[in-house]
Amino acid sequence: MIPLHLTEPPELVNVGVGVHGVRGLRDVFRLPDLWQFHLYGYSADLTVGGTTYPVAPGSVSLTPAGVPVQFDYRGRSEHLFAHFRPRIAGEPSYVPVVQDAGTTAPVLSDMLRSAIGASPSGSPRVVAEVWAALWRVAQLSAPLTEGGVAAGHSAVAAAISYIEANLARALTVPALAAAAGVSHNHLTRLFRTETGMTVVAYIRQRRMARARHLLVSTTLSIPAIAATVGIPDLQAFNKTCHRELGGAPRAVRAGNAVAAGTRPV
């Protein structure tokens, strides 16, 4: 399961139709600072962070920013997509990386096609359509527990809760495993299955999502932000910002960061 913040509308960067599998049957890429939302009209294998999921017509997937993705197609393949940045506010919904939308798939398709037909991508109407579609996807998941964590494996839910509460502290997989009441290896396997990421990658993604929010939305000093997200070494924080957010902390704050890498649709 992955945490998706939907309390506020996302920052929508692009929405459209992607056509793949024509020139080659494999795509490998990573979007450093954008989440990916796909609604599939074909069958293929999707590998997210090293875990492979079968997708079929009517499947939906959500990929957090910075996670490596590989598509293995079986021919011409068309999907609807949205690239966005969640706004980190309120409690997140926890959703699977891939799930079958079932009878909701036509509704999602209508929402996304309506968003594609309107312009520009960042207009209130387009954002509203995609935001509503994301809420539909979140509601496909299992009901949330009282603590706001999806009813997946209790050890993963416990580890995620511990991470969210302790981002400012040093976090290790053995300590998380102890907090979750399972072995190091078992937590590693469970975490990859449910989130599509390693524990370390998840921690890094959450730290940098919070760092981006604090850089853009507050006047906290950069050293204070670095300490708040558990990377008090400013050189290490600067390096991680460059790698994960596309620029130095000051550039992210000024809105001048340029994300590295390609951005397939």
C-alpha positions as a LaTeX table, in Angstrom:
\begin{tabular}{lrrr}
\hline
Residue & $x$ (\AA) & $y$ (\AA) & $z$ (\AA) \\
\hline
Met1 & 0.00 & 0.00 & 0.00 \\
Ile2 & 1.17 & 3.55 & $-0.73$ \\
Pro3 & 0.07 & 6.75 & 1.06 \\
Leu4 & $-1.78$ & 9.18 & $-1.21$ \\
His5 & $-2.70$ & 12.63 & 0.10 \\
Leu6 & $-6.05$ & 13.80 & $-1.26$ \\
Thr7 & $-7.25$ & 16.28 & 1.35 \\
Glu8 & $-6.36$ & 19.10 & $-1.05$ \\
Pro9 & $-6.43$ & 19.00 & $-4.88$ \\
Pro10 & $-3.17$ & 17.86 & $-6.47$ \\
Glu11 & $-0.90$ & 20.01 & $-8.56$ \\
Leu12 & $-1.71$ & 18.61 & $-11.99$ \\
Val13 & 1.14 & 18.77 & $-14.50$ \\
Asn14 & $-0.19$ & 16.72 & $-17.41$ \\
Val15 & $-3.12$ & 14.54 & $-18.43$ \\
Gly16 & $-3.53$ & 12.68 & $-21.69$ \\
Val17 & $-3.52$ & 9.48 & $-23.72$ \\
Gly18 & $-0.32$ & 7.42 & $-23.94$ \\
Val19 & 0.30 & 5.07 & $-26.86$ \\
His20 & 3.17 & 2.61 & $-26.46$ \\
Gly21 & 4.39 & $-0.77$ & $-27.71$ \\
Val22 & 4.65 & 0.41 & $-31.32$ \\
Arg23 & 8.40 & 0.94 & $-31.70$ \\
Gly24 & 9.43 & $-1.33$ & $-28.85$ \\
Leu25 & 7.87 & $-3.65$ & $-26.29$ \\
Arg26 & 9.62 & $-2.23$ & $-23.23$ \\
Asp27 & 9.80 & 1.19 & $-21.59$ \\
Val28 & 11.96 & 1.90 & $-18.53$ \\
Phe29 & 11.89 & 5.29 & $-16.84$ \\
Arg30 & 11.55 & 7.27 & $-13.61$ \\
Leu31 & 9.73 & 10.54 & $-12.99$ \\
Pro32 & 11.84 & 12.19 & $-10.27$ \\
Asp33 & 9.18 & 14.52 & $-8.86$ \\
Leu34 & 5.83 & 13.45 & $-10.29$ \\
Trp35 & 3.32 & 10.77 & $-9.36$ \\
Gln36 & 1.83 & 8.69 & $-12.18$ \\
Phe37 & $-1.83$ & 7.65 & $-12.43$ \\
His38 & $-2.65$ & 5.18 & $-15.26$ \\
Leu39 & $-5.92$ & 3.62 & $-16.42$ \\
Tyr40 & $-5.18$ & 0.71 & $-18.74$ \\
Gly41 & $-6.87$ & $-0.46$ & $-21.93$ \\
Tyr42 & $-4.49$ & $-3.38$ & $-22.51$ \\
Ser43 & $-2.69$ & $-6.30$ & $-20.86$ \\
Ala44 & 0.98 & $-5.96$ & $-19.92$ \\
Asp45 & 3.46 & $-6.42$ & $-17.09$ \\
Leu46 & 4.22 & $-3.39$ & $-14.94$ \\
Thr47 & 7.30 & $-3.43$ & $-12.71$ \\
Val48 & 7.36 & $-0.78$ & $-9.99$ \\
Gly49 & 10.40 & $-0.54$ & $-7.76$ \\
Gly50 & 11.43 & $-4.10$ & $-8.64$ \\
Thr51 & 8.02 & $-5.73$ & $-8.08$ \\
Thr52 & 6.09 & $-6.93$ & $-11.16$ \\
Tyr53 & 2.30 & $-6.59$ & $-11.41$ \\
Pro54 & 0.08 & $-7.86$ & $-14.23$ \\
Val55 & $-2.22$ & $-5.16$ & $-15.63$ \\
Ala56 & $-5.29$ & $-5.73$ & $-17.78$ \\
Pro57 & $-8.02$ & $-3.58$ & $-19.33$ \\
Gly58 & $-9.71$ & $-1.78$ & $-16.45$ \\
Ser59 & $-6.65$ & $-1.88$ & $-14.17$ \\
Val60 & $-5.42$ & 1.30 & $-12.52$ \\
Ser61 & $-1.99$ & 2.02 & $-11.09$ \\
Leu62 & $-0.44$ & 4.72 & $-8.94$ \\
Thr63 & 3.32 & 5.21 & $-8.84$ \\
Pro64 & 4.93 & 7.61 & $-6.36$ \\
Ala65 & 7.52 & 10.12 & $-7.55$ \\
Gly66 & 11.04 & 8.86 & $-7.96$ \\
Val67 & 10.20 & 5.15 & $-8.21$ \\
Pro68 & 11.68 & 3.24 & $-11.20$ \\
Val69 & 9.03 & 1.87 & $-13.59$ \\
Gln70 & 9.23 & $-0.73$ & $-16.37$ \\
Phe71 & 6.47 & $-1.61$ & $-18.84$ \\
Asp72 & 6.58 & $-4.83$ & $-20.86$ \\
Tyr73 & 3.97 & $-4.56$ & $-23.60$ \\
Arg74 & 2.43 & $-7.22$ & $-25.86$ \\
Gly75 & 1.79 & $-4.93$ & $-28.80$ \\
Arg76 & 0.23 & $-1.52$ & $-29.35$ \\
Ser77 & $-0.93$ & $-0.34$ & $-25.92$ \\
Glu78 & $-3.03$ & 2.69 & $-25.04$ \\
His79 & $-3.71$ & 4.08 & $-21.58$ \\
Leu80 & $-5.04$ & 7.26 & $-19.99$ \\
Phe81 & $-2.64$ & 9.01 & $-17.64$ \\
Ala82 & $-2.19$ & 11.90 & $-15.28$ \\
His83 & 1.08 & 13.20 & $-13.84$ \\
Phe84 & 0.67 & 15.16 & $-10.63$ \\
Arg85 & 2.14 & 16.25 & $-7.32$ \\
Pro86 & 0.00 & 15.54 & $-4.26$ \\
Arg87 & $-0.31$ & 18.36 & $-1.76$ \\
Ile88 & 0.88 & 17.01 & 1.59 \\
Ala89 & $-1.98$ & 17.89 & 3.91 \\
Gly90 & $-4.23$ & 15.94 & 6.24 \\
Glu91 & $-4.24$ & 12.18 & 6.62 \\
Pro92 & $-3.35$ & 10.10 & 3.55 \\
Ser93 & $-5.42$ & 7.35 & 1.98 \\
Tyr94 & $-3.55$ & 4.06 & 1.53 \\
Val95 & $-3.97$ & 2.46 & $-1.87$ \\
Pro96 & $-2.41$ & $-0.50$ & $-3.72$ \\
Val97 & 0.09 & 0.13 & $-6.49$ \\
Val98 & $-2.18$ & $-1.75$ & $-8.93$ \\
Gln99 & $-5.85$ & $-2.68$ & $-8.61$ \\
Asp100 & $-8.79$ & $-3.70$ & $-10.78$ \\
Ala101 & $-11.27$ & $-0.82$ & $-11.09$ \\
Gly102 & $-14.04$ & $-3.23$ & $-12.11$ \\
Thr103 & $-17.32$ & $-1.45$ & $-12.84$ \\
Thr104 & $-15.71$ & 1.87 & $-11.86$ \\
Ala105 & $-13.32$ & 1.73 & $-14.84$ \\
Pro106 & $-15.80$ & 3.33 & $-17.33$ \\
Val107 & $-16.50$ & 6.10 & $-14.82$ \\
Leu108 & $-12.78$ & 6.76 & $-14.40$ \\
Ser109 & $-12.35$ & 6.72 & $-18.16$ \\
Asp110 & $-15.10$ & 9.31 & $-18.58$ \\
Met111 & $-13.53$ & 11.53 & $-15.90$ \\
Leu112 & $-10.07$ & 11.39 & $-17.43$ \\
Arg113 & $-11.31$ & 11.89 & $-20.99$ \\
Ser114 & $-13.33$ & 14.87 & $-19.82$ \\
Ala115 & $-10.17$ & 16.27 & $-18.22$ \\
Ile116 & $-8.19$ & 15.61 & $-21.42$ \\
Gly117 & $-10.83$ & 17.41 & $-23.48$ \\
Ala118 & $-10.60$ & 20.54 & $-21.34$ \\
Ser119 & $-7.58$ & 22.83 & $-21.23$ \\
Pro120 & $-5.17$ & 23.90 & $-19.95$ \\
Ser121 & $-4.01$ & 21.02 & $-17.73$ \\
Gly122 & $-3.79$ & 23.19 & $-14.64$ \\
Ser123 & $-7.23$ & 24.76 & $-14.97$ \\
Pro124 & $-9.65$ & 24.29 & $-12.04$ \\
Arg125 & $-12.01$ & 22.11 & $-14.10$ \\
Val126 & $-9.25$ & 19.74 & $-15.22$ \\
Val127 & $-7.80$ & 19.49 & $-11.72$ \\
Ala128 & $-11.27$ & 18.80 & $-10.30$ \\
Glu129 & $-11.86$ & 15.93 & $-12.76$ \\
Val130 & $-8.52$ & 14.28 & $-11.94$ \\
Trp131 & $-8.93$ & 14.87 & $-8.20$ \\
Ala132 & $-12.35$ & 13.20 & $-8.28$ \\
Ala133 & $-10.91$ & 10.27 & $-10.25$ \\
Leu134 & $-8.15$ & 9.83 & $-7.66$ \\
Trp135 & $-10.72$ & 9.78 & $-4.88$ \\
Arg136 & $-12.59$ & 7.05 & $-6.79$ \\
Val137 & $-9.37$ & 5.04 & $-6.99$ \\
Ala138 & $-8.72$ & 5.51 & $-3.27$ \\
Gln139 & $-12.22$ & 4.24 & $-2.52$ \\
Leu140 & $-11.56$ & 1.03 & $-4.44$ \\
Ser141 & $-9.17$ & $-0.02$ & $-1.69$ \\
Ala142 & $-10.01$ & $-1.87$ & 1.48 \\
Pro143 & $-11.71$ & 0.19 & 4.20 \\
Leu144 & $-9.37$ & 2.14 & 6.47 \\
Thr145 & $-8.84$ & 1.25 & 10.10 \\
Glu146 & $-9.53$ & 3.72 & 12.88 \\
Gly147 & $-5.92$ & 4.89 & 12.70 \\
Gly148 & $-6.25$ & 5.83 & 9.03 \\
Val149 & $-4.15$ & 2.93 & 7.76 \\
Ala150 & $-5.51$ & 0.54 & 5.19 \\
Ala151 & $-6.30$ & $-2.99$ & 6.23 \\
Gly152 & $-3.26$ & $-4.51$ & 4.59 \\
His153 & $-0.69$ & $-6.48$ & 6.57 \\
Ser154 & $-0.60$ & $-5.11$ & 10.11 \\
Ala155 & 3.22 & $-5.11$ & 10.16 \\
Val156 & 3.39 & $-2.82$ & 7.12 \\
Ala157 & 0.73 & $-0.53$ & 8.58 \\
Ala158 & 2.68 & $-0.37$ & 11.85 \\
Ala159 & 5.94 & 0.36 & 10.02 \\
Ile160 & 4.33 & 3.14 & 7.94 \\
Ser161 & 2.81 & 4.73 & 11.03 \\
Tyr162 & 6.18 & 4.59 & 12.77 \\
Ile163 & 7.92 & 6.19 & 9.78 \\
Glu164 & 5.39 & 9.02 & 9.54 \\
Ala165 & 5.76 & 9.77 & 13.24 \\
Asn166 & 9.55 & 9.64 & 13.24 \\
Leu167 & 10.79 & 11.18 & 9.98 \\
Ala168 & 13.01 & 13.60 & 11.93 \\
Arg169 & 14.85 & 10.72 & 13.61 \\
Ala170 & 17.33 & 8.16 & 12.35 \\
Leu171 & 15.34 & 5.27 & 10.90 \\
Thr172 & 16.69 & 1.79 & 10.25 \\
Val173 & 15.00 & $-1.31$ & 8.91 \\
Pro174 & 15.85 & $-3.37$ & 12.02 \\
Ala175 & 14.29 & $-0.70$ & 14.25 \\
Leu176 & 11.17 & $-0.59$ & 12.07 \\
Ala177 & 10.94 & $-4.38$ & 12.09 \\
Ala178 & 11.16 & $-4.36$ & 15.88 \\
Ala179 & 8.43 & $-1.71$ & 16.09 \\
Ala180 & 6.26 & $-3.81$ & 13.75 \\
Gly181 & 6.95 & $-7.04$ & 15.63 \\
Val182 & 8.45 & $-8.98$ & 12.71 \\
Ser183 & 11.91 & $-9.92$ & 11.47 \\
His184 & 14.03 & $-7.65$ & 9.28 \\
Asn185 & 13.72 & $-9.96$ & 6.25 \\
His186 & 9.97 & $-10.51$ & 6.68 \\
Leu187 & 9.27 & $-6.77$ & 6.88 \\
Thr188 & 11.41 & $-6.20$ & 3.78 \\
Arg189 & 9.40 & $-8.76$ & 1.80 \\
Leu190 & 6.03 & $-7.54$ & 3.06 \\
Phe191 & 6.89 & $-3.89$ & 2.43 \\
Arg192 & 7.95 & $-4.46$ & $-1.17$ \\
Thr193 & 4.81 & $-6.52$ & $-1.86$ \\
Glu194 & 2.41 & $-3.93$ & $-0.44$ \\
Thr195 & 4.09 & $-0.65$ & $-1.46$ \\
Gly196 & 6.17 & $-1.59$ & $-4.50$ \\
Met197 & 9.21 & $-0.01$ & $-2.84$ \\
Thr198 & 12.00 & $-0.97$ & $-0.49$ \\
Val199 & 11.72 & 0.33 & 3.06 \\
Val200 & 14.68 & 2.67 & 2.48 \\
Ala201 & 13.21 & 4.05 & $-0.76$ \\
Tyr202 & 9.87 & 4.65 & 0.96 \\
Ile203 & 11.55 & 6.55 & 3.81 \\
Arg204 & 13.50 & 8.66 & 1.32 \\
Gln205 & 10.37 & 9.41 & $-0.71$ \\
Arg206 & 8.42 & 10.47 & 2.39 \\
Arg207 & 11.29 & 12.61 & 3.68 \\
Met208 & 11.67 & 14.44 & 0.39 \\
Ala209 & 7.92 & 14.89 & $-0.07$ \\
Arg210 & 7.84 & 16.60 & 3.32 \\
Ala211 & 10.98 & 18.59 & 2.49 \\
Arg212 & 9.40 & 19.87 & $-0.74$ \\
His213 & 6.27 & 20.90 & 1.12 \\
Leu214 & 8.27 & 22.76 & 3.78 \\
Leu215 & 10.53 & 24.44 & 1.22 \\
Val216 & 7.64 & 25.64 & $-0.91$ \\
Ser217 & 5.00 & 26.35 & 1.72 \\
Thr218 & 6.91 & 27.69 & 4.74 \\
Thr219 & 9.67 & 30.13 & 5.61 \\
Leu220 & 11.58 & 27.64 & 7.75 \\
Ser221 & 15.33 & 27.83 & 7.23 \\
Ile222 & 16.91 & 25.15 & 5.08 \\
Pro223 & 18.93 & 23.74 & 8.03 \\
Ala224 & 15.71 & 23.51 & 10.06 \\
Ile225 & 13.92 & 21.71 & 7.22 \\
Ala226 & 16.84 & 19.32 & 6.79 \\
Ala227 & 16.69 & 18.45 & 10.48 \\
Thr228 & 12.88 & 18.14 & 10.40 \\
Val229 & 13.05 & 15.48 & 7.68 \\
Gly230 & 15.85 & 13.54 & 9.33 \\
Ile231 & 18.78 & 14.62 & 7.12 \\
Pro232 & 20.61 & 17.14 & 9.35 \\
Asp233 & 23.84 & 16.92 & 7.33 \\
Leu234 & 23.36 & 19.84 & 4.92 \\
Gln235 & 25.66 & 18.37 & 2.30 \\
Ala236 & 23.68 & 15.11 & 2.31 \\
Phe237 & 20.39 & 17.04 & 2.25 \\
Asn238 & 21.54 & 19.13 & $-0.70$ \\
Lys239 & 22.65 & 16.01 & $-2.58$ \\
Thr240 & 19.33 & 14.24 & $-1.91$ \\
Cys241 & 17.36 & 17.31 & $-3.03$ \\
His242 & 19.31 & 17.38 & $-6.28$ \\
Arg243 & 18.67 & 13.68 & $-6.88$ \\
Glu244 & 15.03 & 13.46 & $-5.79$ \\
Leu245 & 13.61 & 16.96 & $-6.35$ \\
Gly246 & 15.67 & 18.08 & $-9.33$ \\
Gly247 & 17.65 & 20.91 & $-7.77$ \\
Ala248 & 19.24 & 22.47 & $-4.71$ \\
Pro249 & 16.95 & 23.36 & $-1.77$ \\
Arg250 & 17.03 & 27.07 & $-2.69$ \\
Ala251 & 16.06 & 26.24 & $-6.28$ \\
Val252 & 13.17 & 24.07 & $-5.09$ \\
Arg253 & 12.01 & 26.88 & $-2.82$ \\
Ala254 & 12.22 & 29.38 & $-5.69$ \\
Gly255 & 10.44 & 27.03 & $-8.09$ \\
Asn256 & 13.47 & 26.84 & $-10.37$ \\
Ala257 & 14.40 & 23.18 & $-9.90$ \\
Val258 & 14.57 & 21.19 & $-13.13$ \\
Ala259 & 13.88 & 17.50 & $-12.64$ \\
Ala260 & 16.40 & 15.23 & $-14.29$ \\
Gly261 & 15.47 & 12.30 & $-16.53$ \\
Thr262 & 12.90 & 11.65 & $-19.18$ \\
Arg263 & 9.15 & 11.88 & $-18.70$ \\
Pro264 & 7.35 & 9.33 & $-20.85$ \\
Val265 & 3.55 & 9.48 & $-20.87$ \\
\hline
\end{tabular}
